[in-house]
């Protein structure tokens, strides 16, 4: 936790303590920690002079943020319109079966988090699954299993 | 295709996303898809959007689940008018567009769902059943092996039968059935025919007939 | 090297062009998100390796470009100067392309587009998907490496900015955009020139200009392709707009689900700054303008104009009541002009070629062109 707090200080310094950059700071904290720990938010509130209720308002409004720890590997399934008509619901069923997780859930060992997203902007590949930033278009059941199994 | 001409037919240029769909896409499901998205994305600040879209989605869910009733279409139109007129921003004011335009151009699909419990496109799971035609089945066992929930019974030379209680309607059997057999059918709006007696042998179809 | 005048920009352009031999082979590989998802980077690396091992390194250039648009058939490779277009190119195809096309002047038939009669199409421009399009905004994506400002300058980039800053007054620029009748490309279709004028005339010295790249409509990826593939076109339009409006600060609000767009945009801003095309005293014009990138955090409603401005202020992205227009009271209650990515990208074209040229394209009420996604014909199955 000490490391998290010192990282927060660095992030605040990077944005020169500018309150309007709060969302940008939270994005960096989320990326580094894979969630927004409460002590980190408290430190942010103290340093920036923003009520913690306001910070929680933002943290709970935007989908990019999580108030609980996320898995080391993020698996996202696109449910945009194009992917939807190309069979995204079935892809999601296969992914949930493979991971044994529902969208929004994290595995108990914090290895995987499953999310759904609305349009990644590569509709011609649809339906699309993204694992740790790698895109997979129209993955078969076997390919899904292989990709998941290869995550350490 | 320009701003004004698209508006005349009940569409809009929007940001320029264009999706082409065919007869295998259910327009009621498409309307439901958009409202599901907008329900999640509504910021909640104004009541017409926050509550109106949610109520419209509830009605659409019922229709897609086979529980639609007379008056649902009129209710959707009334709710749409309020949401369009009274929402704070364009998310709310344009949210009813998918519902209104699909009702305008595909009302028959809505009516089929409500009056006949039938999904013409074969998309809405609650209104669809998978059935293996015993006259076509050649007992290749591919669907039997690929079914993720083991809902298909049969064996070598024995007609395959789907256990409707176990079937999750994933559509895998339809996907894997060889085209030359085309034994798997998607039914909607009519009951699944009774299964043949257990152990019924396949009717071999000559290669020229396939 | 900072460019301090229009003459410096012209000289830089000549220098860039003089170092390039257009008769040399140049292998361009589409590196937009969709082709990237098809592993186009592996194809690109395979070309680097094969060209090197074939001893062609000093004779053949390789360029990773922006999105070509035909995402369904990626990765797309176009070989210049012949403009031979190969589709669906995998790393294992590269050696055959190098030996057959680059060394042997032949074609790899199986990688060419085939029309409905089975006829092969060799040149990208002849492929039916492209043939019927007028790609005035998107067309340069295939020619430039978005990570290299020199490519944009070589094609005439920032000439429109030079014209605006040194040959036109802010009023002239405003009038030209109004006469062109450029309508907003983000969804509202509101006349951009009118919005600019409202912002310019609103009380207060501090004004902001904003690029809305929070493209959240499911199935829409025009802005992504433009921002990834030709960020300078958007930036140039933004600076011209800022000049007309009297703004010295711009924001680009990009959704965080577009990491490649954010990356390429950030590189473009840095490179433009290094060249003196952004920052203080742009090209010696005494016009100052700076840009900040603001990443979204995953809320579709934050793409709405007033909600977006709340988000830039570091608040929750909820819309504001409409009795006050954001052109009058936006970010920090200052007049703020927001336009879509594609709207801004049209501005340099209008300034360069004139309002009459722009107004000659399109219909009576809708001038210019519109990028559709797919622009890119179909997504979803179509039974033929």
XYZ file of C-alpha atoms in Angstrom, chain B:
210
model
C -28.145 9.829 -48.515
C -28.085 13.175 -46.720
C -29.147 14.651 -43.394
C -32.625 15.705 -44.462
C -33.588 12.694 -46.579
C -32.662 10.281 -43.796
C -34.689 12.307 -41.299
C -37.730 12.092 -43.585
C -37.810 8.305 -43.372
C -37.414 8.244 -39.614
C -33.673 7.639 -39.528
C -30.798 10.043 -39.049
C -27.280 10.583 -40.351
C -25.994 10.374 -36.827
C -22.286 9.841 -36.720
C -22.438 7.629 -39.805
C -22.673 4.079 -38.523
C -24.463 1.861 -41.011
C -25.409 -1.721 -40.289
C -26.993 -3.884 -42.969
C -29.232 -6.635 -41.636
C -31.143 -9.402 -43.324
C -34.162 -11.587 -42.654
C -32.212 -13.565 -40.058
C -32.044 -10.549 -37.747
C -35.026 -9.969 -35.488
C -36.075 -6.313 -35.482
C -37.698 -6.585 -32.066
C -34.426 -7.983 -30.721
C -32.529 -5.150 -32.431
C -34.752 -2.566 -30.746
C -34.227 -4.376 -27.453
C -30.472 -4.406 -28.040
C -30.352 -0.644 -28.453
C -32.520 0.000 -25.433
C -30.381 -2.333 -23.329
C -27.353 -0.298 -24.339
C -29.072 3.017 -23.643
C -30.466 1.879 -20.293
C -26.919 1.126 -19.165
C -25.525 4.343 -20.585
C -28.216 6.722 -19.360
C -26.636 9.013 -16.791
C -29.860 8.984 -14.755
C -30.083 12.728 -14.332
C -33.529 13.164 -15.871
C -36.580 11.019 -15.213
C -37.959 10.651 -18.765
C -34.727 9.028 -19.943
C -33.853 7.127 -16.775
C -37.277 5.651 -16.186
C -38.820 5.863 -19.633
C -36.144 3.853 -21.423
C -36.120 1.300 -18.624
C -39.867 0.762 -18.881
C -39.662 0.441 -22.655
C -36.957 -2.172 -22.232
C -39.122 -4.091 -19.773
C -41.882 -4.264 -22.377
C -39.491 -5.338 -25.128
C -37.993 -8.025 -22.900
C -41.464 -9.402 -22.257
C -42.221 -9.443 -25.974
C -38.989 -11.281 -26.775
C -39.667 -13.766 -23.970
C -43.042 -14.618 -25.458
C -44.994 -12.702 -22.847
C -46.045 -9.757 -24.975
C -49.658 -8.629 -24.781
C -52.084 -6.532 -26.763
C -51.479 -2.881 -26.016
C -47.716 -3.244 -25.716
C -47.063 -1.582 -29.072
C -49.306 1.374 -28.199
C -47.629 1.684 -24.801
C -44.193 1.704 -26.448
C -45.307 4.502 -28.737
C -46.713 6.551 -25.856
C -43.592 6.140 -23.757
C -41.462 7.040 -26.773
C -43.291 10.332 -27.178
C -42.633 11.351 -23.592
C -38.981 10.312 -23.673
C -38.446 12.186 -26.932
C -40.114 15.361 -25.743
C -38.880 15.631 -22.201
C -35.342 14.227 -21.962
C -32.465 16.524 -21.072
C -30.094 15.518 -23.840
C -29.891 13.788 -27.188
C -29.262 10.381 -25.602
C -32.809 10.449 -24.279
C -34.461 12.284 -27.151
C -33.099 9.847 -29.727
C -33.411 6.700 -27.609
C -36.918 5.857 -28.855
C -35.798 6.021 -32.500
C -34.932 2.305 -32.841
C -38.266 1.360 -31.279
C -40.364 3.758 -33.344
C -38.647 2.983 -36.622
C -38.831 -0.787 -36.140
C -42.519 -0.491 -35.246
C -43.040 1.677 -38.309
C -41.368 -0.663 -40.779
C -41.533 -4.075 -39.104
C -44.798 -4.033 -37.156
C -45.579 -7.499 -38.452
C -42.604 -8.860 -36.512
C -43.857 -7.288 -33.297
C -47.343 -8.711 -33.922
C -45.960 -12.188 -34.640
C -44.120 -12.124 -31.316
C -47.159 -10.926 -29.373
C -50.012 -12.781 -31.051
C -48.375 -15.981 -32.271
C -45.389 -16.333 -29.895
C -43.354 -16.565 -33.066
C -40.019 -14.954 -33.916
C -39.956 -14.794 -37.729
C -36.153 -14.424 -37.780
C -35.646 -17.294 -35.363
C -33.539 -15.218 -32.976
C -35.470 -14.839 -29.723
C -34.440 -17.914 -27.753
C -37.635 -18.171 -25.744
C -39.635 -18.480 -28.969
C -37.382 -20.872 -30.809
C -36.831 -24.620 -30.627
C -34.289 -26.800 -32.381
C -35.525 -30.006 -33.934
C -33.823 -32.806 -35.816
C -35.934 -33.986 -38.715
C -35.866 -37.823 -38.496
C -36.446 -38.085 -42.274
C -33.228 -36.156 -42.943
C -30.995 -37.272 -40.095
C -28.199 -39.615 -41.188
C -26.853 -40.217 -37.679
C -23.403 -38.840 -38.440
C -23.132 -38.074 -34.669
C -21.431 -34.713 -35.278
C -24.126 -32.718 -33.480
C -24.239 -35.320 -30.730
C -20.539 -34.833 -30.050
C -20.529 -31.041 -30.425
C -23.564 -30.292 -28.258
C -22.065 -28.464 -25.265
C -24.709 -29.746 -22.835
C -25.147 -33.294 -24.096
C -28.761 -32.701 -25.049
C -28.739 -34.932 -28.135
C -29.506 -38.621 -27.904
C -28.865 -41.191 -30.575
C -26.024 -43.273 -31.898
C -24.614 -45.021 -34.935
C -27.478 -45.533 -37.402
C -29.948 -44.328 -34.766
C -31.895 -41.138 -35.466
C -30.691 -38.286 -33.243
C -33.188 -36.545 -30.995
C -32.809 -33.304 -29.057
C -33.913 -33.371 -25.420
C -35.843 -30.096 -25.303
C -35.511 -29.847 -21.509
C -31.727 -29.885 -21.704
C -31.363 -27.853 -24.880
C -29.923 -24.351 -24.285
C -30.679 -23.262 -27.875
C -27.080 -22.352 -28.565
C -27.513 -23.315 -32.227
C -24.378 -25.461 -32.405
C -26.278 -28.433 -33.856
C -27.602 -26.291 -36.697
C -24.124 -24.950 -37.390
C -22.426 -28.360 -37.530
C -25.075 -30.429 -39.322
C -23.614 -31.122 -42.784
C -25.359 -29.082 -45.454
C -26.034 -32.178 -47.542
C -28.198 -33.563 -44.699
C -29.748 -30.290 -43.436
C -31.476 -32.266 -40.729
C -31.594 -29.595 -38.031
C -34.451 -27.105 -38.163
C -35.195 -24.020 -36.146
C -38.868 -23.856 -35.254
C -40.838 -20.925 -33.978
C -44.527 -20.442 -33.375
C -45.361 -24.129 -33.541
C -44.858 -27.050 -31.193
C -41.892 -29.373 -31.625
C -43.101 -32.583 -33.314
C -43.127 -35.665 -31.129
C -39.826 -37.543 -31.090
C -39.672 -40.855 -32.973
C -39.565 -43.975 -30.803
C -36.210 -44.522 -29.131
C -33.817 -46.489 -31.277
C -35.445 -45.584 -34.588
C -33.046 -46.396 -37.385
C -32.101 -43.734 -39.903
C -33.647 -43.717 -43.331
C -30.638 -43.923 -45.604
C -30.757 -41.336 -48.350
C -28.861 -42.205 -51.537
C -25.975 -39.868 -52.336
C -27.703 -38.599 -55.511
C -30.705 -37.543 -53.423
C -28.607 -35.585 -50.912
